[in-house]
C-alpha cells in the first residue's frame, strides 16, 4: 500500500467534517500550499466547487452567493499575500451579516520571519472583521489531534451562521504538501479518518423567531392604521 500523505488525509477529514456540518459550496483559488484542500474538496461528492483565480474576485463572489442563498460559502486560498486579498469582501460580509468561511493555507512556524516565500503572519489576519479565528495547527497523525478537527469544523459552521451570521477564519499550517508519510501507517490513518468522518457532528444553527407579543402589536397597529407605511429591509430603522 502506498503510504498516505498526512496532509491529504487531514484535508479530507476537514472538508468532510465541514460538509457534515452543513457546508455545500466551496470557492477555490489556486496555490501549491492549498492544493491538498482543493483536492479534498473536489473529491467530496457533497461539495459544489468553483475555481476563481483572483482571490479578491473570489471573495466577493462568495459573499454574493452566501447572501443570495443564506448558506455559508467556504473560500480556500494559499498562503501569504493571496489570503490578504479576501479582506475587502470579509469586511462587507461582517457588516452585512453574511456567513462566509475562509480557509487559508499557511507555512509552519519555522518559516516565519525567515524570508521564506509567500510567508506572512496569518494569525488573526482579518482582525475584528471575523466572528472567530480558529487555528487548525499543523497536521498530526495522533488520533487525539485528528478528533479535534470535526469539532472545530462544526464550531466554525455554527459561528458563521448564528447568532449573528458573519465570516469565520480557519488557518491551517502545512510543511510539505503531498509528501507521503514515512514508514507504513497506511490503513491505520485512513481507517481513523474514515471513522471520524462517519461520526462527524452536524451543526444546526439556532433559528431566531419573532416575539409573539411583537407580532400581536404589529397586527393591532395595522388594524388601527389602514393607510400606514411599513418600512422593512436590512437598513430599516
mmCIF file of C-alpha atoms in Angstrom:
data_model
loop_
_atom_site.group_PDB
_atom_site.id
_atom_site.type_symbol
_atom_site.label_atom_id
_atom_site.label_comp_id
_atom_site.label_asym_id
_atom_site.label_seq_id
_atom_site.Cartn_x
_atom_site.Cartn_y
_atom_site.Cartn_z
ATOM 1 C CA UNK A 1 0.000 0.000 0.000
ATOM 2 C CA UNK A 2 1.280 3.457 -0.833
ATOM 3 C CA UNK A 3 1.666 5.407 2.416
ATOM 4 C CA UNK A 4 -0.951 8.138 2.575
ATOM 5 C CA UNK A 5 0.014 11.761 2.634
ATOM 6 C CA UNK A 6 -0.789 13.088 6.099
ATOM 7 C CA UNK A 7 -1.912 16.489 4.849
ATOM 8 C CA UNK A 8 -4.144 14.931 2.182
ATOM 9 C CA UNK A 9 -5.904 12.748 4.764
ATOM 10 C CA UNK A 10 -6.126 15.659 7.176
ATOM 11 C CA UNK A 11 -7.619 17.853 4.440
ATOM 12 C CA UNK A 12 -10.078 15.088 3.535
ATOM 13 C CA UNK A 13 -11.219 14.916 7.148
ATOM 14 C CA UNK A 14 -11.596 18.691 7.360
ATOM 15 C CA UNK A 15 -13.646 19.007 4.173
ATOM 16 C CA UNK A 16 -15.871 16.059 5.043
ATOM 17 C CA UNK A 17 -16.428 17.458 8.541
ATOM 18 C CA UNK A 18 -17.437 20.850 7.131
ATOM 19 C CA UNK A 19 -19.822 19.088 4.751
ATOM 20 C CA UNK A 20 -21.351 17.086 7.602
ATOM 21 C CA UNK A 21 -21.800 20.373 9.466
ATOM 22 C CA UNK A 22 -23.804 21.791 6.563
ATOM 23 C CA UNK A 23 -21.317 23.225 4.051
ATOM 24 C CA UNK A 24 -22.243 22.805 0.386
ATOM 25 C CA UNK A 25 -20.350 25.460 -1.633
ATOM 26 C CA UNK A 26 -16.600 25.994 -1.977
ATOM 27 C CA UNK A 27 -14.704 28.649 -3.950
ATOM 28 C CA UNK A 28 -11.109 27.688 -4.743
ATOM 29 C CA UNK A 29 -8.229 29.967 -5.697
ATOM 30 C CA UNK A 30 -5.067 28.180 -6.905
ATOM 31 C CA UNK A 31 -1.842 27.776 -4.941
ATOM 32 C CA UNK A 32 0.577 24.981 -4.104
ATOM 33 C CA UNK A 33 0.224 25.191 -0.327
ATOM 34 C CA UNK A 34 -3.566 24.867 -0.527
ATOM 35 C CA UNK A 35 -3.554 22.068 -3.134
ATOM 36 C CA UNK A 36 -4.497 19.278 -0.666
ATOM 37 C CA UNK A 37 -7.540 21.257 0.499
ATOM 38 C CA UNK A 38 -8.647 21.935 -3.071
ATOM 39 C CA UNK A 39 -8.125 18.272 -3.966
ATOM 40 C CA UNK A 40 -10.135 17.114 -0.946
ATOM 41 C CA UNK A 41 -12.991 19.492 -1.760
ATOM 42 C CA UNK A 42 -13.091 18.455 -5.409
ATOM 43 C CA UNK A 43 -13.176 14.764 -4.488
ATOM 44 C CA UNK A 44 -16.027 15.176 -1.985
ATOM 45 C CA UNK A 45 -19.303 14.431 -3.824
ATOM 46 C CA UNK A 46 -21.283 16.504 -1.342
ATOM 47 C CA UNK A 47 -19.470 19.757 -2.150
ATOM 48 C CA UNK A 48 -20.001 22.085 -5.127
ATOM 49 C CA UNK A 49 -16.675 23.628 -6.107
ATOM 50 C CA UNK A 50 -15.928 26.669 -8.245
ATOM 51 C CA UNK A 51 -12.461 27.892 -9.227
ATOM 52 C CA UNK A 52 -11.823 31.646 -9.331
ATOM 53 C CA UNK A 53 -8.195 32.610 -9.899
ATOM 54 C CA UNK A 54 -8.236 36.089 -8.359
ATOM 55 C CA UNK A 55 -8.795 35.971 -4.608
ATOM 56 C CA UNK A 56 -10.404 39.423 -4.446
ATOM 57 C CA UNK A 57 -12.976 38.397 -7.058
ATOM 58 C CA UNK A 58 -13.443 35.046 -5.329
ATOM 59 C CA UNK A 59 -14.159 36.797 -2.045
ATOM 60 C CA UNK A 60 -16.904 38.995 -3.447
ATOM 61 C CA UNK A 61 -18.394 36.073 -5.383
ATOM 62 C CA UNK A 62 -18.610 34.087 -2.134
ATOM 63 C CA UNK A 63 -20.251 36.990 -0.317
ATOM 64 C CA UNK A 64 -22.820 37.404 -3.094
ATOM 65 C CA UNK A 65 -23.587 33.694 -3.245
ATOM 66 C CA UNK A 66 -23.925 33.393 0.534
ATOM 67 C CA UNK A 67 -26.157 36.455 0.635
ATOM 68 C CA UNK A 68 -28.377 35.002 -2.091
ATOM 69 C CA UNK A 69 -28.701 31.529 -0.548
ATOM 70 C CA UNK A 70 -28.390 32.376 3.134
ATOM 71 C CA UNK A 71 -25.944 29.476 3.498
ATOM 72 C CA UNK A 72 -22.194 29.598 4.241
ATOM 73 C CA UNK A 73 -19.629 29.511 1.432
ATOM 74 C CA UNK A 74 -16.043 28.361 2.010
ATOM 75 C CA UNK A 75 -13.130 30.254 0.441
ATOM 76 C CA UNK A 76 -9.814 28.398 0.073
ATOM 77 C CA UNK A 77 -6.525 30.161 -0.642
ATOM 78 C CA UNK A 78 -2.807 29.559 -0.489
ATOM 79 C CA UNK A 79 -0.511 31.289 1.988
ATOM 80 C CA UNK A 80 0.880 34.806 2.091
ATOM 81 C CA UNK A 81 -0.464 37.820 0.249
ATOM 82 C CA UNK A 82 -3.098 35.682 -1.506
ATOM 83 C CA UNK A 83 -5.074 35.498 1.734
ATOM 84 C CA UNK A 84 -4.897 39.277 2.198
ATOM 85 C CA UNK A 85 -6.911 39.791 -0.994
ATOM 86 C CA UNK A 86 -10.033 38.473 0.770
ATOM 87 C CA UNK A 87 -10.001 41.393 3.205
ATOM 88 C CA UNK A 88 -12.433 43.781 1.415
ATOM 89 C CA UNK A 89 -15.027 41.045 0.901
ATOM 90 C CA UNK A 90 -14.783 39.901 4.514
ATOM 91 C CA UNK A 91 -15.312 43.441 5.774
ATOM 92 C CA UNK A 92 -18.510 43.563 3.734
ATOM 93 C CA UNK A 93 -19.578 40.123 4.989
ATOM 94 C CA UNK A 94 -19.020 41.185 8.588
ATOM 95 C CA UNK A 95 -21.038 44.376 8.238
ATOM 96 C CA UNK A 96 -23.850 42.728 6.253
ATOM 97 C CA UNK A 97 -24.030 39.590 8.460
ATOM 98 C CA UNK A 98 -23.221 37.209 5.601
ATOM 99 C CA UNK A 99 -21.956 33.688 6.503
ATOM 100 C CA UNK A 100 -18.568 33.105 4.847
ATOM 101 C CA UNK A 101 -15.763 30.781 5.921
ATOM 102 C CA UNK A 102 -12.150 31.372 4.881
ATOM 103 C CA UNK A 103 -9.596 28.562 4.934
ATOM 104 C CA UNK A 104 -6.081 29.937 4.477
ATOM 105 C CA UNK A 105 -3.175 27.569 3.984
ATOM 106 C CA UNK A 106 -0.144 28.712 5.976
ATOM 107 C CA UNK A 107 3.555 27.946 6.306
ATOM 108 C CA UNK A 108 4.809 26.266 9.509
ATOM 109 C CA UNK A 109 6.208 28.309 12.370
ATOM 110 C CA UNK A 110 9.833 27.603 11.437
ATOM 111 C CA UNK A 111 9.287 29.518 8.179
ATOM 112 C CA UNK A 112 8.085 32.666 9.936
ATOM 113 C CA UNK A 113 10.424 35.699 9.813
ATOM 114 C CA UNK A 114 12.930 33.688 7.772
ATOM 115 C CA UNK A 115 12.418 35.388 4.379
ATOM 116 C CA UNK A 116 10.516 32.325 3.149
ATOM 117 C CA UNK A 117 8.367 32.958 0.053
ATOM 118 C CA UNK A 118 4.627 33.526 0.457
ATOM 119 C CA UNK A 119 5.007 33.660 4.226
ATOM 120 C CA UNK A 120 3.371 36.302 6.393
ATOM 121 C CA UNK A 121 1.874 36.349 9.872
ATOM 122 C CA UNK A 122 -1.626 34.996 9.223
ATOM 123 C CA UNK A 123 -2.693 34.724 12.856
ATOM 124 C CA UNK A 124 -5.886 36.784 13.166
ATOM 125 C CA UNK A 125 -5.113 38.228 9.740
ATOM 126 C CA UNK A 126 -8.578 39.771 9.412
ATOM 127 C CA UNK A 127 -8.674 41.240 12.914
ATOM 128 C CA UNK A 128 -12.101 42.091 14.291
ATOM 129 C CA UNK A 129 -13.764 41.691 10.895
ATOM 130 C CA UNK A 130 -14.419 37.983 11.514
ATOM 131 C CA UNK A 131 -16.720 36.397 14.078
ATOM 132 C CA UNK A 132 -13.985 33.949 15.074
ATOM 133 C CA UNK A 133 -10.428 32.868 14.276
ATOM 134 C CA UNK A 134 -9.627 29.154 14.514
ATOM 135 C CA UNK A 135 -6.031 27.936 14.256
ATOM 136 C CA UNK A 136 -6.100 24.351 12.994
ATOM 137 C CA UNK A 137 -2.390 23.901 13.657
ATOM 138 C CA UNK A 138 -0.077 21.584 11.730
ATOM 139 C CA UNK A 139 -1.365 18.141 10.640
ATOM 140 C CA UNK A 140 -0.633 15.473 13.230
ATOM 141 C CA UNK A 141 -1.486 11.750 12.924
ATOM 142 C CA UNK A 142 -2.172 11.494 16.658
ATOM 143 C CA UNK A 143 -5.826 10.339 16.966
ATOM 144 C CA UNK A 144 -6.479 12.992 19.613
ATOM 145 C CA UNK A 145 -5.432 15.723 17.199
ATOM 146 C CA UNK A 146 -7.500 14.198 14.403
ATOM 147 C CA UNK A 147 -10.574 14.050 16.655
ATOM 148 C CA UNK A 148 -10.325 17.788 17.237
ATOM 149 C CA UNK A 149 -10.809 18.583 13.551
ATOM 150 C CA UNK A 150 -14.530 17.608 13.206
ATOM 151 C CA UNK A 151 -15.303 19.554 16.386
ATOM 152 C CA UNK A 152 -13.550 22.685 15.094
ATOM 153 C CA UNK A 153 -15.302 22.351 11.727
ATOM 154 C CA UNK A 154 -18.711 22.189 13.418
ATOM 155 C CA UNK A 155 -17.863 25.157 15.641
ATOM 156 C CA UNK A 156 -16.780 27.187 12.599
ATOM 157 C CA UNK A 157 -20.048 26.480 10.802
ATOM 158 C CA UNK A 158 -22.152 27.311 13.857
ATOM 159 C CA UNK A 159 -20.297 30.573 14.414
ATOM 160 C CA UNK A 160 -20.657 31.605 10.771
ATOM 161 C CA UNK A 161 -24.421 31.005 10.857
ATOM 162 C CA UNK A 162 -25.566 32.182 14.297
ATOM 163 C CA UNK A 163 -26.497 34.048 16.365
ATOM 164 C CA UNK A 164 -25.395 36.871 14.048
ATOM 165 C CA UNK A 165 -24.035 35.439 10.768
ATOM 166 C CA UNK A 166 -20.643 36.545 9.542
ATOM 167 C CA UNK A 167 -17.187 35.469 8.369
ATOM 168 C CA UNK A 168 -15.005 32.919 10.176
ATOM 169 C CA UNK A 169 -11.282 32.432 9.537
ATOM 170 C CA UNK A 170 -9.651 28.989 9.688
ATOM 171 C CA UNK A 171 -5.848 28.943 9.367
ATOM 172 C CA UNK A 172 -4.116 25.654 8.553
ATOM 173 C CA UNK A 173 -0.351 25.193 8.580
ATOM 174 C CA UNK A 174 1.411 22.652 6.377
ATOM 175 C CA UNK A 175 5.061 21.751 5.973
ATOM 176 C CA UNK A 176 5.307 19.809 2.713
ATOM 177 C CA UNK A 177 2.034 19.325 0.837
ATOM 178 C CA UNK A 178 1.519 15.975 -0.909
ATOM 179 C CA UNK A 179 4.575 14.313 0.657
ATOM 180 C CA UNK A 180 3.883 10.682 1.772
ATOM 181 C CA UNK A 181 4.395 9.648 5.355
ATOM 182 C CA UNK A 182 7.491 7.642 6.166
ATOM 183 C CA UNK A 183 7.044 4.081 7.370
ATOM 184 C CA UNK A 184 3.748 2.293 6.763
ATOM 185 C CA UNK A 185 0.891 3.901 8.704
ATOM 186 C CA UNK A 186 -1.313 3.354 5.620
ATOM 187 C CA UNK A 187 -4.590 1.702 6.517
ATOM 188 C CA UNK A 188 -4.390 2.857 10.138
ATOM 189 C CA UNK A 189 -4.508 6.538 9.258
ATOM 190 C CA UNK A 190 -7.120 6.068 6.540
ATOM 191 C CA UNK A 191 -9.251 3.955 8.841
ATOM 192 C CA UNK A 192 -9.098 6.530 11.618
ATOM 193 C CA UNK A 193 -10.083 9.311 9.224
ATOM 194 C CA UNK A 194 -12.933 7.240 7.767
ATOM 195 C CA UNK A 195 -14.305 6.553 11.254
ATOM 196 C CA UNK A 196 -14.096 10.211 12.248
ATOM 197 C CA UNK A 197 -15.908 11.276 9.083
ATOM 198 C CA UNK A 198 -18.643 8.741 9.817
ATOM 199 C CA UNK A 199 -19.164 10.258 13.260
ATOM 200 C CA UNK A 200 -18.620 13.927 12.398
ATOM 201 C CA UNK A 201 -21.167 16.169 14.158
ATOM 202 C CA UNK A 202 -23.826 18.127 12.336
ATOM 203 C CA UNK A 203 -24.218 21.808 13.149
ATOM 204 C CA UNK A 204 -27.799 23.030 13.087
ATOM 205 C CA UNK A 205 -27.826 26.775 13.784
ATOM 206 C CA UNK A 206 -30.169 28.374 16.259
ATOM 207 C CA UNK A 207 -33.088 29.953 14.431
ATOM 208 C CA UNK A 208 -34.343 33.235 15.839
ATOM 209 C CA UNK A 209 -38.086 33.775 15.705
ATOM 210 C CA UNK A 210 -40.172 36.894 16.238
ATOM 211 C CA UNK A 211 -41.611 37.559 19.651
ATOM 212 C CA UNK A 212 -45.331 36.583 19.666
ATOM 213 C CA UNK A 213 -46.195 39.731 21.580
ATOM 214 C CA UNK A 214 -44.448 41.879 18.976
ATOM 215 C CA UNK A 215 -46.445 40.189 16.217
ATOM 216 C CA UNK A 216 -49.708 40.914 18.018
ATOM 217 C CA UNK A 217 -48.678 44.540 18.474
ATOM 218 C CA UNK A 218 -47.862 44.811 14.773
ATOM 219 C CA UNK A 219 -51.205 43.282 13.780
ATOM 220 C CA UNK A 220 -53.047 45.680 16.062
ATOM 221 C CA UNK A 221 -51.110 48.652 14.665
ATOM 222 C CA UNK A 222 -52.048 47.595 11.129
ATOM 223 C CA UNK A 223 -55.718 47.364 12.120
ATOM 224 C CA UNK A 224 -55.634 50.896 13.524
ATOM 225 C CA UNK A 225 -53.760 52.337 10.525
ATOM 226 C CA UNK A 226 -55.274 51.050 7.258
ATOM 227 C CA UNK A 227 -53.258 53.600 5.275
ATOM 228 C CA UNK A 228 -49.980 53.136 7.140
ATOM 229 C CA UNK A 229 -46.484 52.683 5.688
ATOM 230 C CA UNK A 230 -44.373 49.611 6.503
ATOM 231 C CA UNK A 231 -40.598 50.102 6.188
ATOM 232 C CA UNK A 232 -38.544 46.911 6.100
ATOM 233 C CA UNK A 233 -35.175 45.642 4.903
ATOM 234 C CA UNK A 234 -31.581 45.352 6.182
ATOM 235 C CA UNK A 235 -31.308 49.108 6.866
ATOM 236 C CA UNK A 236 -34.778 49.565 8.368
ATOM 237 C CA UNK A 237 -34.855 51.816 11.465
#
